[in-house]
Coordinates of C-alpha atoms in Angstrom, one line a residue:
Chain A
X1 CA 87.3 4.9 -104.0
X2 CA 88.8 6.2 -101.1
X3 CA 92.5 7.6 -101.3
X4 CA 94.9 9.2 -99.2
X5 CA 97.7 10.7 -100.4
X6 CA 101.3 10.9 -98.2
X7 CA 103.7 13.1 -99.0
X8 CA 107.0 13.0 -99.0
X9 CA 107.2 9.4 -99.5
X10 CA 111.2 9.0 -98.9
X11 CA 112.8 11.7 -96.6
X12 CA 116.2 11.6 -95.2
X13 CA 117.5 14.1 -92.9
X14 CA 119.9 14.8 -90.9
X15 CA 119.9 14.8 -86.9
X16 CA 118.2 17.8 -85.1
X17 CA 116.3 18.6 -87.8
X18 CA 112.6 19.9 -88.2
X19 CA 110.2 17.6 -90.8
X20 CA 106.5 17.6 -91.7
X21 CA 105.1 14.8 -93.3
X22 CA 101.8 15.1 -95.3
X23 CA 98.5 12.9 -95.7
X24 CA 95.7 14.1 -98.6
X25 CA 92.8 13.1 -99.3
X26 CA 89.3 14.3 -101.4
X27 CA 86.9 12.1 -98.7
X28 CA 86.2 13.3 -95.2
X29 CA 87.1 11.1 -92.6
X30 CA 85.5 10.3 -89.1
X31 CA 88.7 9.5 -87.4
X32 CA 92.5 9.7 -88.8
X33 CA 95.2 7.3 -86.9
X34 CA 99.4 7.4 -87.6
X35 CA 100.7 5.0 -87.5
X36 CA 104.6 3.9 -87.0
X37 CA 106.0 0.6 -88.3
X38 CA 109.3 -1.1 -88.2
X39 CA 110.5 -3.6 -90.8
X40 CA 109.1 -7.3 -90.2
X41 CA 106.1 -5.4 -87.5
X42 CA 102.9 -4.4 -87.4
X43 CA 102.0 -0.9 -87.3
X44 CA 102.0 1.0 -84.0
X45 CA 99.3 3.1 -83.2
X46 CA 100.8 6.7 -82.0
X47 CA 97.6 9.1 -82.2
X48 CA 94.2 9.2 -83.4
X49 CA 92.6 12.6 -84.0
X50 CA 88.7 13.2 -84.7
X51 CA 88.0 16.4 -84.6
X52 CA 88.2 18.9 -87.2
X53 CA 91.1 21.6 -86.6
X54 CA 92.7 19.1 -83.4
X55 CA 96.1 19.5 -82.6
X56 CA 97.5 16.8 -80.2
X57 CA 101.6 16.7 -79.0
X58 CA 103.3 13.6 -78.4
X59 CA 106.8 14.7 -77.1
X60 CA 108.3 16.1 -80.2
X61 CA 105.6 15.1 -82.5
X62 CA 102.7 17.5 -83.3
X63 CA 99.4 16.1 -84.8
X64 CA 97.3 18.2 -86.8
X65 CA 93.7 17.3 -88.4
X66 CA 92.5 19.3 -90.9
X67 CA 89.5 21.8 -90.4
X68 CA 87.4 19.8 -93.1
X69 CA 88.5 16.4 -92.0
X70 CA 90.1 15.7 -95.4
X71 CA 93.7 16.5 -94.2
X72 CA 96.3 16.1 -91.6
X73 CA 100.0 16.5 -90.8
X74 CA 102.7 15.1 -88.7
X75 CA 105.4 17.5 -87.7
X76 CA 108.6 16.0 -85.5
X77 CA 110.8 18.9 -83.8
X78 CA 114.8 18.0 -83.5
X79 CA 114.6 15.1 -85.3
X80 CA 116.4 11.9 -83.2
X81 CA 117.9 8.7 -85.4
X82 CA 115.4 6.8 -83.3
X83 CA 112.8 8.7 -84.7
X84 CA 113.6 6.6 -88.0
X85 CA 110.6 4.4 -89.5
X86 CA 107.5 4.1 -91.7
X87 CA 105.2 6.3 -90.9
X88 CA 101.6 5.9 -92.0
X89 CA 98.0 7.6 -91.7
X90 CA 95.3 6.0 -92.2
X91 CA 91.8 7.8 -92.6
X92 CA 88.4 5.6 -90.8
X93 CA 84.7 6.1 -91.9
X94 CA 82.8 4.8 -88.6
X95 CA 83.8 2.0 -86.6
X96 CA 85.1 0.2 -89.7
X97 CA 88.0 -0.5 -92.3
X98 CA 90.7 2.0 -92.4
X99 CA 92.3 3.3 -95.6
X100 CA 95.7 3.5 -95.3
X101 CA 98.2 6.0 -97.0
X102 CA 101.1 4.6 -98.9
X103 CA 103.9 6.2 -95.9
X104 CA 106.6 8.4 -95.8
X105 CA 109.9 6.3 -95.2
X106 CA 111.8 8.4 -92.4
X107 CA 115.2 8.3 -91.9
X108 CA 117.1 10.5 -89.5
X109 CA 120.9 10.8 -89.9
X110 CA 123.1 10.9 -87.2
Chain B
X1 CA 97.0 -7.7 -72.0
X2 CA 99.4 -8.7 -74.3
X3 CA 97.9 -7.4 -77.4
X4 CA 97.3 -9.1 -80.5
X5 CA 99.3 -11.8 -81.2
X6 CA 99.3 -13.7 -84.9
X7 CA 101.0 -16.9 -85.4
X8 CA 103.0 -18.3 -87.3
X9 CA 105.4 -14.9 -88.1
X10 CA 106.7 -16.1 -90.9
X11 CA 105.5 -18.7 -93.8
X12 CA 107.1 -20.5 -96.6
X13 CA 105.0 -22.1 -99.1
X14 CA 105.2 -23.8 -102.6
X15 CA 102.4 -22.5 -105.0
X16 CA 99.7 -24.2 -105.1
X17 CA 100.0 -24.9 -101.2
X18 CA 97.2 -24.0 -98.8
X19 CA 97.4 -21.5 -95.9
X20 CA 96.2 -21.0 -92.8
X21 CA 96.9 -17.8 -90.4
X22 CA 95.8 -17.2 -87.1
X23 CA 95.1 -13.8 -85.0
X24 CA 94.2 -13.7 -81.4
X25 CA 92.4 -10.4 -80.7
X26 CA 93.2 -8.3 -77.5
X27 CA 90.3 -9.4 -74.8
X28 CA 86.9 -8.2 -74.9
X29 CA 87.9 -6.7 -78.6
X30 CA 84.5 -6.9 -80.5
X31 CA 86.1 -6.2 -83.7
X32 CA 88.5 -8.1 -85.9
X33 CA 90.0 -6.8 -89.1
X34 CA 92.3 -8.2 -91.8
X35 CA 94.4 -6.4 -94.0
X36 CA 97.5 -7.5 -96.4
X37 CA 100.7 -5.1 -96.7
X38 CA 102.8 -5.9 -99.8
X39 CA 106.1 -4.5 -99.9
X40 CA 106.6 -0.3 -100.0
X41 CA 103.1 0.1 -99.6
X42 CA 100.4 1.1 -96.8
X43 CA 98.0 -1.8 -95.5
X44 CA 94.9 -2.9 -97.4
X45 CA 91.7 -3.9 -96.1
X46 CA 90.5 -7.4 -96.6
X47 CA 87.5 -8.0 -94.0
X48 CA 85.9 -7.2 -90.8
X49 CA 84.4 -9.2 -87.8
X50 CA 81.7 -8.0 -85.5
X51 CA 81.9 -10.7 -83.0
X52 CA 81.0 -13.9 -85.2
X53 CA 80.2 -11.8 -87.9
X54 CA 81.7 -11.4 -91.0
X55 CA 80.4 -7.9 -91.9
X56 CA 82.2 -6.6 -94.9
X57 CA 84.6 -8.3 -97.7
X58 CA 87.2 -6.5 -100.0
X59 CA 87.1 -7.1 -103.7
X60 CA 90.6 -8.1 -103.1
X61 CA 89.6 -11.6 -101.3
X62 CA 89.2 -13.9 -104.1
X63 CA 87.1 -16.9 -103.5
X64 CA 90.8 -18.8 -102.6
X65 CA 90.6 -16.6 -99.3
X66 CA 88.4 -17.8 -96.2
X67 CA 88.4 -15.8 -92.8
X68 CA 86.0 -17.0 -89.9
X69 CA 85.8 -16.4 -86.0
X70 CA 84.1 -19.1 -84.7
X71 CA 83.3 -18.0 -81.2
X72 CA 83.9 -14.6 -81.5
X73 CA 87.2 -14.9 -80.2
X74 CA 90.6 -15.7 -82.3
X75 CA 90.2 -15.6 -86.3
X76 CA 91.4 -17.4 -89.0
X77 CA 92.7 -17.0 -92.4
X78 CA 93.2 -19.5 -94.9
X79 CA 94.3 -19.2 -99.0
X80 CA 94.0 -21.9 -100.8
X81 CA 95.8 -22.3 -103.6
X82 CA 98.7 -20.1 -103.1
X83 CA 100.3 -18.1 -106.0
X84 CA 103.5 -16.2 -106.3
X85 CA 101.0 -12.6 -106.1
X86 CA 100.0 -13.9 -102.5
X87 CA 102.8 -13.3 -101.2
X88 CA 102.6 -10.5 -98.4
X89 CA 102.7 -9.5 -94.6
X90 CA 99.2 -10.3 -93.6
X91 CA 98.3 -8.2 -90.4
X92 CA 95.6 -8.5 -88.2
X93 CA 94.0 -5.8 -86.0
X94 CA 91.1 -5.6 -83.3
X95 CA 89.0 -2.8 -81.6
X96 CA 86.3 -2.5 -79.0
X97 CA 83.9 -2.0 -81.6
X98 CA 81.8 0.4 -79.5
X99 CA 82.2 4.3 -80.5
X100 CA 82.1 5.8 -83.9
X101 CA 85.7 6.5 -83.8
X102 CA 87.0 3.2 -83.1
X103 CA 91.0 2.9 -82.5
X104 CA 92.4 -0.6 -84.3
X105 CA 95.4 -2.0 -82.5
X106 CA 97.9 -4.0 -84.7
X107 CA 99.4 -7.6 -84.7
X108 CA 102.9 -7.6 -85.3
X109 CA 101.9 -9.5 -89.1
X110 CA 102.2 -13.1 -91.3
X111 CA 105.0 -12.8 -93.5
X112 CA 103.9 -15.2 -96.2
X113 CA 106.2 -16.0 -99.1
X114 CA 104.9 -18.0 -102.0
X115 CA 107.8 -19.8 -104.1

């Protein structure tokens, strides 16, 4: 069985600050997407990474994928309270199911 | 394009009820997927669509759970025989279906409650 691990699951900061969230797992994966989702919505895609050792920016949000395709990282800069959310990763095998990590609950004090 | 859109957004039920969810795919999206969410946790797989297809089933979907895509287009979900454990945010998602690394797109979800 698949897994992927996030870590933290619950983090609360405070404004301004710097966070990296973590996502673990003992399978390589193809493709890894994040995801953010707001209470009572779907999940919004916000990057997909394929490449072992990829970094991609996204404003204040840096991607990383791990060298063996087994890992990857979320890192926001200056944290913003509408930064605030669920975020999850989620690991793909091919063009099929994605296995999703269980999210890190985000939320950015003002 | 507006996405995928599921309908209805929320659901009621008594147990015992039977269900029926439905998901209309961006355009030109070969693939169809359904997953369940229950509450504080990531999104599980439930089963895929290649066009018409139904390509791969979770052990989760019990034989009370039916998905088809008639025409390759929108997709439905039924449960038959609600029970209190059904209750979830159902989400569906669709890709091209095309490259090896295929981006899914989300539906903003079923929210199914089961009294």
């Amino acid at each position: 069985t698949q897994l992927l691990e996030q870590s933290p699951q619950f983090l609360s900061i405070q404004e301004g600050e710097n966070l990296t969230v973590y996502c673990n797992s003992s399978s390589v994966f193809s493709s890894l997407q994040w995801y953010r989702q707001e209470p009572g919505e779907g999940p919004v895609l916000l990057v997909t990474v394929v490449t072992g050792g990829e970094v991609k920016k996204l404003k204040r949000l840096t991607f990383q994928f791990g060298d063996a395709r087994k890992d990857s990282s979320l890192h926001i800069t200056a944290a913003q309270p509408g930064d605030t959310g669920l975020y999850l990763c989620a690991g793909g095998q091919g063009a099929q199911k994605l296995v999703f990590g269980q999210g890190t609950r985000l939320t950015i004090n003002p | 394009d507006t996405g995928v859109s599921q309908n209805p957004r929320h659901k009621i039920t008594k147990r015992g009820q039977n269900v029926t969810f439905r998901c209309d795919p961006i355009s030109e999206h070969n693939r169809l997927y359904w997953y369940r969410q229950t509450l504080g946790q990531g999104p599980e797989f439930l089963t895929y669509f290649q066009n018409e297809a139904q390509l791969e089933k979770s052990r989760l979907l019990s034989d009370r759970f039916s998905a088809e895509r008639p025409k390759g287009s929108f997709s439905t979900l039924e449960i038959q025989r609600t029970e209190q454990g059904d209750s979830a945010m159902y989400l569906c998602a669709s890709s091209l279906g095309l490259a090896y690394t295929d981006t899914q797109y989300f539906g903003p979800g079923t929210r199914l409650t089961v009294l």
